[in-house]
CSV table of C-alpha atoms in Angstrom, one decimal:
chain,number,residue,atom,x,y,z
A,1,UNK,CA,27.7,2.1,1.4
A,2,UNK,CA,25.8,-0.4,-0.7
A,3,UNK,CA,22.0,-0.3,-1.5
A,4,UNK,CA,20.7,-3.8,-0.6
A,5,UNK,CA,19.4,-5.9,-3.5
A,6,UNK,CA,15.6,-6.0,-3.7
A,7,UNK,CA,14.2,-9.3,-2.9
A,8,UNK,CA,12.3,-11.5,-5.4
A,9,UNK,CA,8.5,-13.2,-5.3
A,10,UNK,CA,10.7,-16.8,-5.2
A,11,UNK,CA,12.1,-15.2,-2.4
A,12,UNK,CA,9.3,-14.2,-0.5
A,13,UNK,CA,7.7,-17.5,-1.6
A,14,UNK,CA,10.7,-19.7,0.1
A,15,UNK,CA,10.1,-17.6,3.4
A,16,UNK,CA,6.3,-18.1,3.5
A,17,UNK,CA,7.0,-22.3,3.0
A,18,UNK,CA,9.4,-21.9,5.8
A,19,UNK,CA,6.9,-20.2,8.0
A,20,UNK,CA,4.5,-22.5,7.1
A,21,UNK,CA,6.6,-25.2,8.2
A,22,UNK,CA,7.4,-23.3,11.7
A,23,UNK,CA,3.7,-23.3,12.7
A,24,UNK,CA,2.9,-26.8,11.5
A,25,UNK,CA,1.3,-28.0,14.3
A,26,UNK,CA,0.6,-31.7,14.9
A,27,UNK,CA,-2.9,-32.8,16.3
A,28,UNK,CA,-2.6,-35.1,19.4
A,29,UNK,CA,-2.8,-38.7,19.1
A,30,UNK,CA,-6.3,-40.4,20.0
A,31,UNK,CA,-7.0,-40.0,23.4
A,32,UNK,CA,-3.7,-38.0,24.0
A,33,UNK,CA,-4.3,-34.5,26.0
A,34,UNK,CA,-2.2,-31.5,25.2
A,35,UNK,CA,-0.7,-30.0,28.9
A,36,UNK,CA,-0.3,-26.4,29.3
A,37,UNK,CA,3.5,-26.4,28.7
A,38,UNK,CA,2.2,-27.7,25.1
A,39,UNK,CA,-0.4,-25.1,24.4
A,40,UNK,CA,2.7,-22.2,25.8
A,41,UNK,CA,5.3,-23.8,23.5
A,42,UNK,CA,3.0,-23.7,21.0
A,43,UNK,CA,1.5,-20.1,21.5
A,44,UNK,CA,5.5,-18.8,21.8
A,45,UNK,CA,6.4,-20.8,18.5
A,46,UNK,CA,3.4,-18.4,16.7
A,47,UNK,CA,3.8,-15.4,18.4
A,48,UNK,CA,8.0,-15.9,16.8
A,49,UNK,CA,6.4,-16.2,13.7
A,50,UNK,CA,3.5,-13.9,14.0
A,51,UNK,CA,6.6,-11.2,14.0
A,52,UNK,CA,8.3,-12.6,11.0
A,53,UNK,CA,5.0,-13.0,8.9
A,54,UNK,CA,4.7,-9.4,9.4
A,55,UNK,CA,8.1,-8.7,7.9
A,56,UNK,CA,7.8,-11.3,5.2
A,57,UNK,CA,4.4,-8.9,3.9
A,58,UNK,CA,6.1,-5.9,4.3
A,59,UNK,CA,8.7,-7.2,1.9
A,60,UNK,CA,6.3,-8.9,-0.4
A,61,UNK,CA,4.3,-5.4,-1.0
A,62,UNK,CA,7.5,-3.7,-1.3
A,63,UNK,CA,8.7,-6.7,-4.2
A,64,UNK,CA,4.8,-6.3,-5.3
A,65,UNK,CA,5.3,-2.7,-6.0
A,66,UNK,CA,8.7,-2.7,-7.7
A,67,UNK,CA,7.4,-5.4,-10.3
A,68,UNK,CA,4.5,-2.8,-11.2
A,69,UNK,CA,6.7,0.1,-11.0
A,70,UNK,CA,9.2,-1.6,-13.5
A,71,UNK,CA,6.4,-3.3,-15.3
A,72,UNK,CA,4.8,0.6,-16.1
A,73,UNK,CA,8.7,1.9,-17.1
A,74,UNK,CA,8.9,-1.1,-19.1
A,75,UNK,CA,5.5,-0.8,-21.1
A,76,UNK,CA,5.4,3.2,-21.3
A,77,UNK,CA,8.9,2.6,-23.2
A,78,UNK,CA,7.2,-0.1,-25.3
A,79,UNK,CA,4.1,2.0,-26.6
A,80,UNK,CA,6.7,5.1,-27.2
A,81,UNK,CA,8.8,2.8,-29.6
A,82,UNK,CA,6.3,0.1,-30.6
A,83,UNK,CA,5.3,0.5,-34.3
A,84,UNK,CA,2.3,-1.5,-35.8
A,85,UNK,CA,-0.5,-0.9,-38.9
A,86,UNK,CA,-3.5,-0.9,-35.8
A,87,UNK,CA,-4.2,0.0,-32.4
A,88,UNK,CA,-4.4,-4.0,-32.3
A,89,UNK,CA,-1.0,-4.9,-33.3
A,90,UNK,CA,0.7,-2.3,-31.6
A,91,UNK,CA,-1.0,-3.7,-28.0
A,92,UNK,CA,0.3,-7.2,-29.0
A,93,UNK,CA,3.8,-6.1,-29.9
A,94,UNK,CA,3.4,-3.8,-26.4
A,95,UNK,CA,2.6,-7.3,-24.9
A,96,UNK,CA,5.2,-9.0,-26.6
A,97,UNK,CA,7.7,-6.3,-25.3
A,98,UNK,CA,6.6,-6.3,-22.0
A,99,UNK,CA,6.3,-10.6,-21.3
A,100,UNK,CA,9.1,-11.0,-18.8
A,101,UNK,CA,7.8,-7.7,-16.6
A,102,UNK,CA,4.4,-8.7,-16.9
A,103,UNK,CA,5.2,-12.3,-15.0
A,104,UNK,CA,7.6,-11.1,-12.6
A,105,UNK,CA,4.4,-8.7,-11.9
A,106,UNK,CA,2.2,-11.7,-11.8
A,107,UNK,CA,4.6,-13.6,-9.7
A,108,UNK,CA,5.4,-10.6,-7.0
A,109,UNK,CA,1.5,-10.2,-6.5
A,110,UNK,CA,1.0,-14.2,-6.1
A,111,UNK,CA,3.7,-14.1,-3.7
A,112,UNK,CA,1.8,-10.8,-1.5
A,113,UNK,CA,-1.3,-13.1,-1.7
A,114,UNK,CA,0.9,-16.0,-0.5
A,115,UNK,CA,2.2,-13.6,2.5
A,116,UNK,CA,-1.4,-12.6,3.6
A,117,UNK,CA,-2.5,-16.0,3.4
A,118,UNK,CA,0.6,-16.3,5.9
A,119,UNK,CA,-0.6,-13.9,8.3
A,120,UNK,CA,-3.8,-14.6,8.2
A,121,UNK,CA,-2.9,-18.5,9.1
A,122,UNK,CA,-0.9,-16.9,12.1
A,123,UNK,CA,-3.9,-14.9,13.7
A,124,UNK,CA,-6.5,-17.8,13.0
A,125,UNK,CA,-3.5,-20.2,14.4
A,126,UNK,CA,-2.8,-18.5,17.5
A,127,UNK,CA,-6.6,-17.8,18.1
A,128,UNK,CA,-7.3,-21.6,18.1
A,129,UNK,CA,-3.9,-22.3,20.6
A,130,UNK,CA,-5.6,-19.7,22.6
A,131,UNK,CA,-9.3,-21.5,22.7
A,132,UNK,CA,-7.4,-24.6,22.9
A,133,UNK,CA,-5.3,-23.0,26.1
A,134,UNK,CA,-8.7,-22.2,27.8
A,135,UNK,CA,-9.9,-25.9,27.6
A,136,UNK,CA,-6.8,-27.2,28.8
A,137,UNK,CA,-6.7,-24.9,31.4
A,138,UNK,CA,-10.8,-25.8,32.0
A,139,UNK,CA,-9.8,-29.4,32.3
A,140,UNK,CA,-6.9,-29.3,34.8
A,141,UNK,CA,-9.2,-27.3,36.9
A,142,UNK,CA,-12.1,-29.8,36.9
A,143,UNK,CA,-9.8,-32.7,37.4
A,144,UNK,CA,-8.2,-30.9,40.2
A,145,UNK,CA,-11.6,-30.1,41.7
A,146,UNK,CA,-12.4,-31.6,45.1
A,147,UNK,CA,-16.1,-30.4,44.9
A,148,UNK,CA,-16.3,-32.8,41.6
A,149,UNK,CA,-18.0,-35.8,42.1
Protein backbone atom coordinates (compact mmCIF):
# COMPACT_ATOMS: atom_id res chain seq x y z
CA UNK A 1 0.00 0.00 0.00
CA UNK A 2 1.17 3.48 -0.87
CA UNK A 3 1.30 6.43 1.59
CA UNK A 4 -0.62 9.34 -0.15
CA UNK A 5 1.50 12.36 -1.18
CA UNK A 6 1.05 15.30 1.20
CA UNK A 7 -0.69 18.09 -0.40
CA UNK A 8 0.83 21.56 -1.05
CA UNK A 9 -0.25 25.42 0.06
CA UNK A 10 -0.82 25.85 -4.06
CA UNK A 11 -2.96 23.08 -3.53
CA UNK A 12 -4.96 24.10 -0.86
CA UNK A 13 -5.02 27.56 -2.42
CA UNK A 14 -6.65 26.21 -5.89
CA UNK A 15 -9.35 24.45 -3.62
CA UNK A 16 -10.26 27.53 -1.59
CA UNK A 17 -10.58 29.76 -5.25
CA UNK A 18 -12.81 26.87 -6.26
CA UNK A 19 -14.97 27.12 -3.25
CA UNK A 20 -15.02 30.58 -3.55
CA UNK A 21 -16.34 30.34 -6.80
CA UNK A 22 -19.11 27.65 -5.64
CA UNK A 23 -20.68 30.10 -3.18
CA UNK A 24 -20.47 33.15 -5.39
CA UNK A 25 -23.70 34.28 -5.15
CA UNK A 26 -25.26 36.88 -7.40
CA UNK A 27 -27.41 39.79 -5.92
CA UNK A 28 -30.92 40.08 -7.62
CA UNK A 29 -31.48 42.53 -10.30
CA UNK A 30 -33.35 45.87 -9.26
CA UNK A 31 -36.62 45.17 -8.29
CA UNK A 32 -36.21 41.36 -8.86
CA UNK A 33 -37.41 39.14 -5.62
CA UNK A 34 -35.59 36.01 -4.77
CA UNK A 35 -38.49 32.99 -4.32
CA UNK A 36 -37.97 30.43 -1.76
CA UNK A 37 -36.74 27.67 -4.24
CA UNK A 38 -33.82 30.43 -4.67
CA UNK A 39 -33.03 31.03 -1.00
CA UNK A 40 -33.10 26.54 -0.71
CA UNK A 41 -30.92 26.21 -3.79
CA UNK A 42 -28.83 28.56 -2.43
CA UNK A 43 -28.70 27.39 1.35
CA UNK A 44 -28.03 23.57 -0.24
CA UNK A 45 -25.24 24.97 -2.61
CA UNK A 46 -23.45 26.29 1.01
CA UNK A 47 -24.31 23.71 3.19
CA UNK A 48 -22.18 21.28 0.06
CA UNK A 49 -19.58 23.54 0.65
CA UNK A 50 -19.77 24.31 4.22
CA UNK A 51 -18.63 20.32 4.28
CA UNK A 52 -15.79 20.72 1.88
CA UNK A 53 -14.43 23.94 3.59
CA UNK A 54 -14.12 21.87 6.53
CA UNK A 55 -11.96 19.37 4.76
CA UNK A 56 -9.99 21.88 2.76
CA UNK A 57 -8.84 23.40 6.70
CA UNK A 58 -8.24 20.18 7.96
CA UNK A 59 -5.73 19.63 5.08
CA UNK A 60 -4.37 23.12 5.18
CA UNK A 61 -3.33 22.71 9.08
CA UNK A 62 -2.07 19.33 8.35
CA UNK A 63 0.20 21.11 5.03
CA UNK A 64 0.72 23.98 7.77
CA UNK A 65 2.31 21.65 10.15
CA UNK A 66 4.49 19.55 7.84
CA UNK A 67 6.16 22.89 6.40
CA UNK A 68 7.16 23.76 10.14
CA UNK A 69 7.94 20.29 10.98
CA UNK A 70 10.36 20.16 7.89
CA UNK A 71 11.25 23.84 8.27
CA UNK A 72 12.64 22.83 12.24
CA UNK A 73 14.52 19.44 10.66
CA UNK A 74 15.83 21.66 8.10
CA UNK A 75 17.25 24.56 10.38
CA UNK A 76 18.32 22.29 13.48
CA UNK A 77 20.66 20.55 10.64
CA UNK A 78 21.70 24.00 9.48
CA UNK A 79 22.87 25.46 12.95
CA UNK A 80 24.65 21.81 13.57
CA UNK A 81 26.78 22.22 10.32
CA UNK A 82 26.68 26.00 9.79
CA UNK A 83 30.15 27.55 10.44
CA UNK A 84 30.66 31.42 10.74
CA UNK A 85 33.31 33.99 12.73
CA UNK A 86 29.80 35.44 14.93
CA UNK A 87 26.67 34.44 16.34
CA UNK A 88 25.63 36.98 13.41
CA UNK A 89 26.91 35.27 10.44
CA UNK A 90 26.13 31.93 11.48
CA UNK A 91 22.13 33.12 11.73
CA UNK A 92 22.46 34.46 8.16
CA UNK A 93 24.20 31.46 6.68
CA UNK A 94 21.29 29.34 8.98
CA UNK A 95 18.84 31.68 6.99
CA UNK A 96 20.58 31.19 3.81
CA UNK A 97 20.38 27.34 4.38
CA UNK A 98 16.97 27.29 5.39
CA UNK A 99 15.26 29.96 2.30
CA UNK A 100 13.27 27.39 0.43
CA UNK A 101 11.74 25.75 3.86
CA UNK A 102 11.16 28.93 5.32
CA UNK A 103 8.71 30.03 2.21
CA UNK A 104 7.09 26.84 1.75
CA UNK A 105 6.46 27.55 5.67
CA UNK A 106 5.28 30.99 4.78
CA UNK A 107 3.16 29.78 1.99
CA UNK A 108 1.43 26.65 4.01
CA UNK A 109 0.39 29.21 6.81
CA UNK A 110 -0.98 31.89 4.12
CA UNK A 111 -2.87 29.10 2.63
CA UNK A 112 -4.48 27.97 6.50
CA UNK A 113 -5.34 31.73 6.74
CA UNK A 114 -6.85 31.49 3.20
CA UNK A 115 -8.88 28.26 4.43
CA UNK A 116 -10.32 30.02 7.57
CA UNK A 117 -11.14 32.90 5.66
CA UNK A 118 -13.07 30.16 3.65
CA UNK A 119 -14.99 28.90 6.43
CA UNK A 120 -15.62 31.71 7.89
CA UNK A 121 -17.17 33.18 4.48
CA UNK A 122 -19.43 29.84 4.62
CA UNK A 123 -20.95 30.51 8.17
CA UNK A 124 -21.42 34.40 7.55
CA UNK A 125 -22.75 33.18 3.98
CA UNK A 126 -25.22 30.77 4.98
CA UNK A 127 -26.29 33.01 8.06
CA UNK A 128 -27.26 35.88 5.53
CA UNK A 129 -29.26 33.03 3.09
CA UNK A 130 -30.92 32.16 6.23
CA UNK A 131 -32.00 36.03 7.23
CA UNK A 132 -32.59 36.42 3.66
CA UNK A 133 -34.99 32.97 3.78
CA UNK A 134 -36.91 34.57 6.76
CA UNK A 135 -37.81 37.73 4.64
CA UNK A 136 -38.73 35.85 1.76
CA UNK A 137 -40.67 33.67 3.65
CA UNK A 138 -42.18 37.21 5.64
CA UNK A 139 -43.10 38.49 2.22
CA UNK A 140 -44.99 35.59 0.73
CA UNK A 141 -46.92 35.47 3.86
CA UNK A 142 -47.96 39.15 3.78
CA UNK A 143 -48.78 39.12 0.15
CA UNK A 144 -50.80 36.03 0.74
CA UNK A 145 -52.57 37.68 3.55
CA UNK A 146 -56.29 38.19 3.22
CA UNK A 147 -56.44 40.34 6.48
CA UNK A 148 -53.91 42.85 4.59
CA UNK A 149 -55.39 45.75 3.35
Amino acid sequence: MTTPQPHTAAEVEGWVARMRQEIAIEPPAPGELRTPDDIVHQLELVDSVANKALWIVKEADRVRGDAAEVLLRVKAKAQATVEGKNAEQRAAAVDIATEAERAEESAAQISYRYAKGLADLVDSRKSSLQTQAKLVLATYQLAGDPRRG
